[in-house]
Structure formats: structure tokens, C-alpha cells
Amino acid sequence: VPTQITVDGVNLTWPADFSIEYGTNINAGTGTVRIAPATGSNYSFTPFEKEFTISPKDLTITNLAVKTRPYNGKTDATLTGTLNGVCDGDSFDIVFPAAEFDSKDVGTEKAMKEVTGEFDITPKGDTLKSNYILTQPDETTLKALRGEITAIAPGTAIRTEVTVRYNDTSLQRVEVGAGGIISGDKPISG
């Protein structure tokens, strides 16, 4: 709020000499403010409007981590995190870029391949994405990410859902794999 303005060469002080009305300027972009003489002021002038800029609010992603998952014979990884800086009443989903472990093998503190692509946000409800700017996590943070692929208990059946088409009709069935063996892997023999 400006505390002083000059009108016709006279310095006026808020709130004694003038009032400010912001109206419904809530979205990022150009807003307007109406300045008028204050009730009971010793000064009189024609009310006027001034434009001002409402900058988008900065958002950051914290608690960035790699979700622990069981072994599946693939290097795919899922990132998780917390979005910070969202105003009350607004809501977003975080869209994470593709991520991969450096290998498909079981292990803790597993390194990641380079995370490719950008993080993004998808607004929910009436939330406007244009009111926010998402700051991308820095390269150091991304390179430090570690995750875990857990072992599958011996004898655990791996279930894979497949869709089969017959006479242009979709049928679903479940295939059960051999006890803990992932397609492409071979059992360890003694």
C-alpha cells in the first residue's frame, strides 16, 4: 500500500488524506487500484485509477524422493514430492518427469539415471495455473536421488493383467508367472 502520493504538487498521506480500493484483483497480470480522497480529508481531488502488476506466486517441490518398489525386471522408477507455496483454496497435482534406476537389480540406495524432462503442475477445480510459476528442482538435488528395489519373496507369484480381444470383444484374464521369476530372468540354480 502506498503511504504517500503527490496530487497537484501536494503530498498526501494514507489513510488520513486518501483511500485505496483494490477491487477484485486476484489473478496474476495487470490489476487496477482506485485512489480517492479520504472521508473527512482536508484535500479534494478527482479520484483516479492506477495499474499495477500482480506477479505469479513461486512454487517449489520439496521432499523429492524415489518411491520404493518391488523387483519387476525393469528400471522404471516413480518420483514423489510435496508442492509448497500453493494459496488456500487452490490445488494442483504434480506431474513428475520420467525416471529410471541405473539397473533393474534389487538394492538400496540405488542411483538414478538422469531424470529427463521437466516437472509440471496440473490445476484442479477452479485453480488457474497462470497464477503460479513452478521452480524446477536443481540438478544437484536430482543427481542425489536414491531409491530402493526390494526383493520378491521366494515362491511369490507374479501377476500380470493382459487384455485379450476375441471377435472385437475385450476379455480380461490374469496370467500367473512362475514363483517369483520375471520374464527374461532365469532362476538361480545350485
Tab-separated table of C-alpha atoms in Angstrom:
chain	number	residue	atom	x	y	z
A	1	VAL	CA	0.000	0.000	0.000
A	2	PRO	CA	1.486	3.381	-0.931
A	3	THR	CA	1.631	5.568	2.162
A	4	GLN	CA	2.208	8.824	0.289
A	5	ILE	CA	1.187	10.230	-3.083
A	6	THR	CA	1.537	13.639	-4.708
A	7	VAL	CA	-1.569	15.242	-6.252
A	8	ASP	CA	-1.310	18.703	-7.884
A	9	GLY	CA	2.010	19.264	-6.099
A	10	VAL	CA	0.603	18.431	-2.656
A	11	ASN	CA	1.953	15.446	-0.677
A	12	LEU	CA	-0.921	13.372	0.696
A	13	THR	CA	-0.664	10.658	3.360
A	14	TRP	CA	-2.650	7.438	3.570
A	15	PRO	CA	-5.099	6.838	5.244
A	16	ALA	CA	-5.715	10.406	6.508
A	17	ASP	CA	-5.792	12.094	3.083
A	18	PHE	CA	-6.713	9.375	0.590
A	19	SER	CA	-8.316	5.939	0.344
A	20	ILE	CA	-7.306	2.957	-1.764
A	21	GLU	CA	-9.721	0.421	-3.283
A	22	TYR	CA	-8.178	-2.678	-4.875
A	23	GLY	CA	-11.401	-4.263	-6.089
A	24	THR	CA	-11.230	-7.902	-7.126
A	25	ASN	CA	-7.653	-8.053	-8.400
A	26	ILE	CA	-6.744	-11.629	-7.504
A	27	ASN	CA	-5.173	-13.205	-10.587
A	28	ALA	CA	-1.636	-12.696	-11.853
A	29	GLY	CA	-1.348	-9.985	-14.501
A	30	THR	CA	-2.290	-6.311	-14.543
A	31	GLY	CA	-4.554	-5.053	-11.782
A	32	THR	CA	-6.062	-1.648	-11.050
A	33	VAL	CA	-6.385	0.373	-7.877
A	34	ARG	CA	-8.725	3.338	-7.330
A	35	ILE	CA	-7.375	6.249	-5.289
A	36	ALA	CA	-9.879	8.790	-3.924
A	37	PRO	CA	-9.995	11.493	-1.244
A	38	ALA	CA	-10.450	10.042	2.248
A	39	THR	CA	-13.676	10.761	4.081
A	40	GLY	CA	-13.070	13.820	6.290
A	41	SER	CA	-9.845	14.776	4.474
A	42	ASN	CA	-8.880	18.434	4.087
A	43	TYR	CA	-7.953	17.725	0.456
A	44	SER	CA	-10.164	17.257	-2.561
A	45	PHE	CA	-9.150	15.762	-5.910
A	46	THR	CA	-10.728	13.784	-8.705
A	47	PRO	CA	-10.481	10.060	-7.970
A	48	PHE	CA	-8.189	8.168	-10.375
A	49	GLU	CA	-7.052	4.651	-11.166
A	50	LYS	CA	-3.532	3.291	-11.396
A	51	GLU	CA	-2.379	-0.014	-12.827
A	52	PHE	CA	-0.057	-2.387	-11.000
A	53	THR	CA	1.382	-5.827	-11.648
A	54	ILE	CA	0.384	-8.960	-9.754
A	55	SER	CA	3.241	-11.417	-10.158
A	56	PRO	CA	2.645	-15.183	-10.274
A	57	LYS	CA	3.432	-16.946	-6.991
A	58	ASP	CA	6.516	-19.162	-6.866
A	59	LEU	CA	6.017	-22.864	-6.155
A	60	THR	CA	8.711	-25.347	-5.178
A	61	ILE	CA	8.850	-29.107	-4.840
A	62	THR	CA	10.365	-30.383	-1.597
A	63	ASN	CA	10.797	-33.842	-0.086
A	64	LEU	CA	11.706	-35.099	-3.562
A	65	ALA	CA	12.254	-38.857	-3.362
A	66	VAL	CA	12.120	-42.112	-5.288
A	67	LYS	CA	9.293	-44.459	-4.356
A	68	THR	CA	10.421	-47.895	-3.109
A	69	ARG	CA	9.077	-50.697	-5.264
A	70	PRO	CA	9.412	-54.471	-5.604
A	71	TYR	CA	11.609	-56.020	-8.261
A	72	ASN	CA	9.857	-56.293	-11.655
A	73	GLY	CA	12.734	-56.814	-14.075
A	74	LYS	CA	12.592	-53.193	-15.266
A	75	THR	CA	14.438	-49.975	-14.442
A	76	ASP	CA	11.328	-47.761	-14.162
A	77	ALA	CA	11.125	-45.520	-11.111
A	78	THR	CA	8.434	-43.267	-9.665
A	79	LEU	CA	9.277	-39.884	-8.138
A	80	THR	CA	7.329	-38.342	-5.266
A	81	GLY	CA	7.421	-34.919	-3.630
A	82	THR	CA	5.498	-32.144	-1.896
A	83	LEU	CA	4.328	-28.955	-3.622
A	84	ASN	CA	4.923	-25.841	-1.489
A	85	GLY	CA	3.566	-22.322	-1.883
A	86	VAL	CA	0.012	-23.009	-3.069
A	87	CYS	CA	-2.547	-20.479	-1.781
A	88	ASP	CA	-5.509	-21.653	0.304
A	89	GLY	CA	-8.361	-22.759	-1.937
A	90	ASP	CA	-6.082	-23.684	-4.866
A	91	SER	CA	-4.982	-27.221	-5.617
A	92	PHE	CA	-2.584	-28.958	-8.009
A	93	ASP	CA	-1.286	-32.383	-8.920
A	94	ILE	CA	2.450	-32.635	-9.569
A	95	VAL	CA	3.382	-34.137	-12.931
A	96	PHE	CA	6.746	-35.844	-12.459
A	97	PRO	CA	9.152	-36.470	-15.348
A	98	ALA	CA	10.207	-39.972	-16.368
A	99	ALA	CA	12.818	-41.534	-14.097
A	100	GLU	CA	14.807	-44.761	-14.152
A	101	PHE	CA	17.045	-46.669	-11.797
A	102	ASP	CA	20.589	-47.260	-13.065
A	103	SER	CA	19.835	-51.017	-13.185
A	104	LYS	CA	16.890	-53.403	-12.792
A	105	ASP	CA	18.536	-55.234	-9.882
A	106	VAL	CA	17.445	-55.330	-6.235
A	107	GLY	CA	19.274	-52.898	-3.961
A	108	THR	CA	19.104	-49.989	-1.533
A	109	GLU	CA	20.443	-46.503	-2.181
A	110	LYS	CA	20.269	-47.235	-5.907
A	111	ALA	CA	21.450	-44.430	-8.172
A	112	MET	CA	19.182	-42.991	-10.810
A	113	LYS	CA	19.849	-42.460	-14.473
A	114	GLU	CA	19.494	-38.826	-15.473
A	115	VAL	CA	15.952	-37.577	-14.827
A	116	THR	CA	14.744	-36.290	-18.189
A	117	GLY	CA	12.002	-33.783	-18.802
A	118	GLU	CA	10.533	-31.079	-16.615
A	119	PHE	CA	8.313	-31.182	-13.578
A	120	ASP	CA	4.888	-29.667	-14.182
A	121	ILE	CA	1.653	-28.957	-12.335
A	122	THR	CA	-1.945	-29.702	-13.287
A	123	PRO	CA	-4.577	-27.464	-11.677
A	124	LYS	CA	-7.658	-28.927	-10.002
A	125	GLY	CA	-11.086	-27.270	-9.962
A	126	ASP	CA	-11.069	-23.502	-10.496
A	127	THR	CA	-7.342	-23.110	-9.822
A	128	LEU	CA	-5.534	-21.084	-12.514
A	129	LYS	CA	-2.076	-22.357	-13.457
A	130	SER	CA	-1.174	-18.860	-14.735
A	131	ASN	CA	-1.193	-17.586	-11.127
A	132	TYR	CA	1.877	-19.700	-10.339
A	133	ILE	CA	5.423	-20.386	-11.533
A	134	LEU	CA	6.940	-23.769	-10.701
A	135	THR	CA	10.644	-23.654	-9.885
A	136	GLN	CA	12.354	-26.758	-11.249
A	137	PRO	CA	14.408	-28.805	-8.746
A	138	ASP	CA	18.123	-28.118	-9.213
A	139	GLU	CA	20.480	-30.582	-10.893
A	140	THR	CA	22.341	-31.315	-7.640
A	141	THR	CA	19.095	-32.438	-5.974
A	142	LEU	CA	18.188	-34.662	-8.918
A	143	LYS	CA	21.649	-36.259	-9.067
A	144	ALA	CA	21.494	-37.042	-5.329
A	145	LEU	CA	18.237	-39.022	-5.619
A	146	ARG	CA	18.489	-42.622	-4.470
A	147	GLY	CA	15.851	-45.315	-4.347
A	148	GLU	CA	15.245	-48.926	-3.423
A	149	ILE	CA	14.136	-52.003	-5.325
A	150	THR	CA	13.096	-54.735	-2.908
A	151	ALA	CA	13.417	-58.475	-3.432
A	152	ILE	CA	10.404	-60.635	-4.106
A	153	ALA	CA	9.864	-63.365	-1.532
A	154	PRO	CA	10.637	-66.843	-2.879
A	155	GLY	CA	7.538	-68.534	-4.225
A	156	THR	CA	5.648	-65.260	-4.694
A	157	ALA	CA	3.529	-65.426	-7.815
A	158	ILE	CA	3.856	-62.509	-10.196
A	159	ARG	CA	0.509	-61.440	-11.622
A	160	THR	CA	0.234	-59.627	-14.907
A	161	GLU	CA	-3.060	-58.441	-16.313
A	162	VAL	CA	-3.457	-58.692	-20.069
A	163	THR	CA	-6.342	-57.789	-22.345
A	164	VAL	CA	-7.302	-60.321	-24.993
A	165	ARG	CA	-9.565	-59.483	-27.930
A	166	TYR	CA	-11.891	-62.105	-29.389
A	167	ASN	CA	-14.324	-61.227	-32.198
A	168	ASP	CA	-13.849	-57.481	-31.424
A	169	THR	CA	-14.762	-58.073	-27.782
A	170	SER	CA	-12.291	-57.267	-24.994
A	171	LEU	CA	-11.824	-60.025	-22.446
A	172	GLN	CA	-9.593	-59.742	-19.376
A	173	ARG	CA	-7.667	-62.535	-17.805
A	174	VAL	CA	-4.842	-62.803	-15.314
A	175	GLU	CA	-1.670	-64.704	-16.062
A	176	VAL	CA	0.272	-66.054	-13.112
A	177	GLY	CA	4.016	-66.387	-13.652
A	178	ALA	CA	6.365	-68.922	-12.110
A	179	GLY	CA	7.208	-68.422	-8.419
A	180	GLY	CA	8.968	-65.056	-8.418
A	181	ILE	CA	10.558	-65.375	-11.878
A	182	ILE	CA	10.211	-62.258	-14.034
A	183	SER	CA	10.049	-62.656	-17.799
A	184	GLY	CA	13.584	-62.503	-19.181
A	185	ASP	CA	15.227	-63.618	-15.911
A	186	LYS	CA	16.479	-67.113	-15.199
A	187	PRO	CA	16.184	-68.943	-11.893
A	188	ILE	CA	19.338	-69.371	-9.830
A	189	SER	CA	20.362	-72.998	-9.704
A	190	GLY	CA	22.689	-74.590	-7.235
